[in-house]
Coordinates of C-alpha atoms in Angstrom, one line a residue:
M1 CA 0.0 -0.1 0.1
L2 CA 1.4 3.2 -1.0
I3 CA 1.3 5.6 1.8
T4 CA 1.4 9.6 1.1
S5 CA 0.6 11.1 4.7
P6 CA 1.6 10.3 8.0
D7 CA -1.7 9.9 9.1
Q8 CA -2.0 6.8 7.6
I9 CA 0.1 5.3 9.7
T10 CA -1.8 4.3 12.7
P11 CA -0.5 2.2 15.9
E12 CA -2.8 -0.7 14.5
W13 CA -1.2 -0.7 11.1
L14 CA 2.4 -0.2 12.7
T15 CA 2.2 -2.9 15.0
D16 CA 1.1 -5.4 12.0
K17 CA 4.0 -4.3 9.9
L18 CA 6.4 -4.7 12.5
R19 CA 4.8 -8.4 13.5
D20 CA 5.3 -9.3 10.0
G21 CA 8.8 -8.1 9.7
G22 CA 10.0 -9.9 12.7
Y23 CA 10.7 -6.8 14.6
L24 CA 8.2 -6.8 17.6
P25 CA 7.0 -10.3 18.3
Y26 CA 5.6 -9.2 21.8
F27 CA 3.7 -6.1 22.8
R28 CA 2.5 -3.6 20.2
V29 CA 2.7 0.3 19.6
N30 CA 0.5 2.1 21.4
D31 CA 1.1 5.6 19.7
V32 CA 2.4 7.4 16.6
R33 CA 2.8 11.4 16.3
T34 CA 4.5 13.3 13.6
I35 CA 6.9 15.8 15.1
D36 CA 8.8 17.0 12.1
T37 CA 8.3 17.7 8.3
H38 CA 11.0 18.3 6.1
R39 CA 10.6 19.0 2.3
S40 CA 13.3 18.5 -0.4
P41 CA 13.3 18.5 -4.1
T42 CA 12.7 14.8 -4.4
A43 CA 10.8 14.2 -1.0
T44 CA 8.8 15.3 1.8
L45 CA 10.3 13.6 5.2
Y46 CA 8.1 13.1 7.9
T47 CA 9.8 12.4 11.4
L48 CA 7.3 10.2 13.7
R49 CA 7.5 9.6 17.6
I50 CA 6.8 5.8 18.4
R51 CA 5.5 4.7 21.8
Y52 CA 4.9 1.0 22.4
S53 CA 2.9 -0.8 25.4
D54 CA 6.3 -2.1 27.1
A55 CA 8.9 0.2 28.0
G56 CA 11.5 -2.8 27.4
V57 CA 10.6 -2.4 23.8
A58 CA 11.7 0.7 23.4
R59 CA 15.4 -0.1 24.4
K60 CA 15.4 -2.5 21.0
M61 CA 13.3 -0.6 19.0
P62 CA 13.7 2.9 17.7
E63 CA 11.8 5.8 19.4
S64 CA 11.4 7.7 16.0
M65 CA 11.1 6.3 12.5
I66 CA 10.9 8.4 9.3
L67 CA 8.5 8.2 6.9
K68 CA 9.8 9.4 3.5
V69 CA 7.7 9.9 0.4
Y70 CA 9.0 10.5 -3.0
K71 CA 7.5 13.3 -5.3
A72 CA 5.2 11.6 -7.9
G73 CA 7.3 11.0 -11.1
Y74 CA 10.7 11.4 -9.8
A75 CA 12.9 9.3 -11.5
N76 CA 14.5 7.3 -9.0
A77 CA 11.3 6.4 -7.0
D78 CA 11.4 2.8 -6.9
K79 CA 15.5 2.7 -6.6
E80 CA 15.4 2.9 -2.5
V81 CA 12.0 0.5 -2.6
T82 CA 14.5 -2.0 -4.1
F83 CA 17.3 -1.7 -1.9
Y84 CA 15.3 -2.1 1.1
N85 CA 12.9 -4.9 -0.2
R86 CA 15.6 -6.7 -2.3
I87 CA 19.5 -5.6 -1.9
L88 CA 19.5 -5.6 2.2
P89 CA 17.6 -8.8 2.9
A90 CA 19.8 -10.8 0.3
M91 CA 22.8 -9.4 2.4
R92 CA 21.2 -10.2 5.8
E93 CA 20.6 -13.7 4.5
R94 CA 24.6 -14.1 4.2
Y95 CA 25.8 -12.1 6.9
G96 CA 23.3 -13.0 9.6
D97 CA 23.5 -10.3 12.6
T98 CA 26.6 -8.8 11.3
D99 CA 26.2 -5.0 11.4
L100 CA 26.1 -3.4 8.1
F101 CA 26.0 0.0 9.3
V102 CA 23.0 0.8 7.2
V103 CA 19.9 2.6 8.6
E104 CA 17.2 0.0 9.1
G105 CA 13.9 -0.1 7.0
Y106 CA 10.7 -1.5 8.2
D107 CA 8.3 -0.8 4.8
A108 CA 9.0 0.2 1.5
Y109 CA 6.3 0.6 -1.7
Y110 CA 6.5 1.6 -5.2
D111 CA 2.9 2.2 -6.7
V112 CA 3.8 1.8 -10.5
G113 CA 0.7 3.6 -11.5
E114 CA 0.8 6.8 -9.4
D115 CA 4.6 6.2 -10.2
Q116 CA 5.5 7.3 -6.4
S117 CA 6.9 5.4 -3.5
H118 CA 7.5 5.6 -0.1
I119 CA 10.0 4.2 2.9
L120 CA 9.7 4.1 6.4
I121 CA 13.2 3.9 8.0
E122 CA 14.7 4.1 11.3
G123 CA 15.3 7.5 13.0
M124 CA 18.4 9.2 14.4
P125 CA 19.0 7.2 17.1
K126 CA 19.9 9.4 20.3
T127 CA 23.6 8.3 20.4
F128 CA 24.1 9.2 16.6
K129 CA 24.5 12.6 14.9
K130 CA 25.4 13.7 11.4
H131 CA 29.1 14.9 10.8
F132 CA 29.0 18.7 10.1
E133 CA 32.4 19.4 11.4
P134 CA 35.1 20.4 8.6
T135 CA 37.2 17.4 10.2
P136 CA 37.5 13.9 8.3
P137 CA 35.4 11.2 10.2
T138 CA 38.0 9.3 12.8
K139 CA 39.8 6.2 11.5
R140 CA 37.5 4.2 13.2
H141 CA 34.4 5.2 11.2
M142 CA 36.3 5.3 8.2
T143 CA 37.1 1.6 8.8
Q144 CA 33.1 0.7 9.3
I145 CA 32.4 3.0 6.3
V146 CA 34.8 0.8 3.9
D147 CA 34.0 -2.7 5.8
V148 CA 30.2 -2.1 4.6
L149 CA 31.4 -1.2 1.3
A150 CA 33.8 -3.9 1.0
K151 CA 30.7 -6.6 2.1
M152 CA 28.2 -4.5 -0.4
H153 CA 30.8 -4.9 -3.3
A154 CA 31.8 -8.7 -2.7
Y155 CA 28.3 -9.9 -2.2
W156 CA 27.1 -8.2 -5.7
W157 CA 30.5 -9.0 -7.3
N158 CA 29.4 -10.2 -10.7
D159 CA 26.1 -11.1 -9.6
A160 CA 23.8 -12.5 -12.6
R161 CA 20.7 -10.6 -11.3
L162 CA 22.3 -7.1 -11.9
G163 CA 20.7 -5.7 -15.0
D164 CA 18.6 -8.8 -15.0
T165 CA 16.2 -8.5 -12.0
I166 CA 18.0 -6.1 -10.2
G167 CA 18.8 -2.7 -11.8
L168 CA 18.7 -1.5 -15.5
A169 CA 20.6 -3.6 -17.8
M170 CA 23.8 -0.9 -19.0
T171 CA 22.9 0.2 -22.6
E172 CA 25.2 2.6 -24.6
D173 CA 22.5 5.2 -24.5
R174 CA 22.3 5.4 -20.6
I175 CA 26.1 5.2 -20.5
N176 CA 26.5 8.3 -22.8
K177 CA 23.5 10.0 -21.0
A178 CA 25.2 10.1 -17.3
L179 CA 28.4 10.8 -18.9
D180 CA 26.9 13.9 -20.2
Q181 CA 25.1 14.6 -16.7
Q182 CA 28.5 14.5 -15.7
R183 CA 30.4 17.0 -17.6
E184 CA 27.4 19.5 -17.0
V185 CA 27.9 18.7 -13.1
Y186 CA 31.7 19.7 -13.7
E187 CA 30.7 22.6 -15.9
R188 CA 28.5 24.0 -13.0
F189 CA 30.9 23.3 -10.7
V190 CA 34.0 24.9 -12.8
S191 CA 31.6 28.2 -13.3
D192 CA 30.5 28.5 -9.9
G193 CA 33.9 29.7 -8.5
T194 CA 33.9 28.4 -4.8
I195 CA 36.7 26.8 -5.3
V196 CA 39.6 27.9 -7.4
M197 CA 41.8 25.1 -8.9
Q198 CA 45.3 25.2 -9.6
P199 CA 45.8 25.2 -13.6
R200 CA 47.1 21.8 -13.5
Q201 CA 44.3 20.5 -11.5
R202 CA 42.1 21.9 -14.4
E203 CA 43.8 20.7 -17.0
I204 CA 42.8 16.8 -15.4
L205 CA 39.5 17.3 -14.7
E206 CA 39.2 19.0 -18.0
L207 CA 40.5 15.5 -19.7
V208 CA 38.2 13.2 -17.8
A209 CA 35.0 14.7 -17.1
G210 CA 32.5 13.4 -19.2
K211 CA 34.5 10.8 -20.6
M212 CA 35.4 6.9 -20.2
P213 CA 37.7 4.6 -21.5
S214 CA 36.6 2.6 -24.2
K215 CA 37.4 -0.7 -22.4
R216 CA 35.7 0.1 -19.3
K217 CA 32.6 1.4 -21.1
Q218 CA 32.8 -2.3 -22.7
R219 CA 33.1 -3.9 -19.6
L220 CA 30.1 -2.2 -18.3
L221 CA 28.1 -3.1 -21.3
E222 CA 28.9 -7.0 -20.7
R223 CA 28.6 -6.6 -16.8
E224 CA 32.1 -8.0 -16.2
Q225 CA 33.6 -7.2 -13.1
V226 CA 30.4 -4.9 -11.8
T227 CA 28.8 -5.1 -8.2
I228 CA 26.3 -2.7 -6.5
I229 CA 28.0 0.8 -5.4
H230 CA 26.0 3.7 -3.3
S231 CA 27.2 6.0 -5.5
N232 CA 26.4 9.5 -3.1
L233 CA 28.7 9.1 -0.4
I234 CA 28.7 12.9 0.6
P235 CA 28.8 13.4 4.3
D236 CA 25.1 14.4 4.8
N237 CA 24.6 10.9 3.9
F238 CA 26.4 9.5 7.3
L239 CA 25.4 9.2 10.9
Y240 CA 28.2 8.9 13.3
S241 CA 27.9 7.6 17.2
H242 CA 31.2 6.7 19.2
H243 CA 31.5 3.4 18.1
A244 CA 29.2 2.9 14.8
C245 CA 28.3 4.5 11.9
R246 CA 25.2 4.6 9.6
L247 CA 24.7 4.8 5.8
L248 CA 21.9 6.7 4.8
D249 CA 20.0 7.5 1.2
W250 CA 20.1 4.4 -0.8
K251 CA 18.5 5.9 -4.1
D252 CA 21.0 6.6 -6.1
W253 CA 22.3 2.8 -5.9
L254 CA 23.2 1.6 -9.1
F255 CA 25.6 -1.3 -10.5
G256 CA 29.3 0.0 -11.6
Y257 CA 32.9 -0.4 -10.2
G258 CA 33.4 -0.5 -6.2
M259 CA 36.3 1.6 -6.8
Y260 CA 33.9 4.4 -7.7
D261 CA 32.6 4.4 -4.3
V262 CA 36.0 4.6 -2.9
A263 CA 36.9 7.8 -5.2
H264 CA 33.8 9.5 -4.0
L265 CA 35.4 9.1 -0.5
L266 CA 38.3 10.8 -0.7
P267 CA 37.4 14.3 -1.6
F268 CA 34.9 14.2 1.2
S269 CA 36.2 12.3 4.0
W270 CA 40.2 11.9 3.9
D271 CA 42.4 14.6 5.3
H272 CA 44.6 15.6 2.7

């Protein structure tokens, strides 16, 4: 069922959903209230406060959840649904109770007719926060980030489902469109003028922006040495506590080369 309003998430509905998922075998949800609303260009996010019938449940279940309702017609409306309904469960079967450092998802649905989707995910735990400081993450956090990426990349490495039943097959046209978009982003970055590049830096970027070696393109088309990647590892998509991290926002996942995720981390997360 597509959910477009937090009013649709009643205590009874959420209790049934958590029972079906094995998250709440005993007791029940007593109350669900909207405490915050945030609108982005792609979705509306509702923060929900959750109260349970037993205080002990709150120590295992989140005290808040986030309902993310994508705008109708958004190009990636179905992708985060696929991540929570198929990609993450497949990995949990392999890795069991190992912490995958991914925010938990409780419900995800894409309505083909409406071309719209929603996901219901774990809210920000009290012990976690976003990393807004100008300093990079700690060595421990970087180890956790690379660890979860390694698990993701290893599990889906050359998986026959990629481009078949999970994700769209790569075509020459899709690759060229992606490269055109990359070039447009680069040109906006240059014209913005916020960051002043050295001539050599500009020269290198001019050579690579919007381009791809022919052998690499061929490997994508033939699905060789590819895996699932997050592809948008900006600082806003991480939560940190003293002992752990969590990755957010899986709407941009795709299949490609694992080195892309690592390369994405370099400018944002490693001190130069």
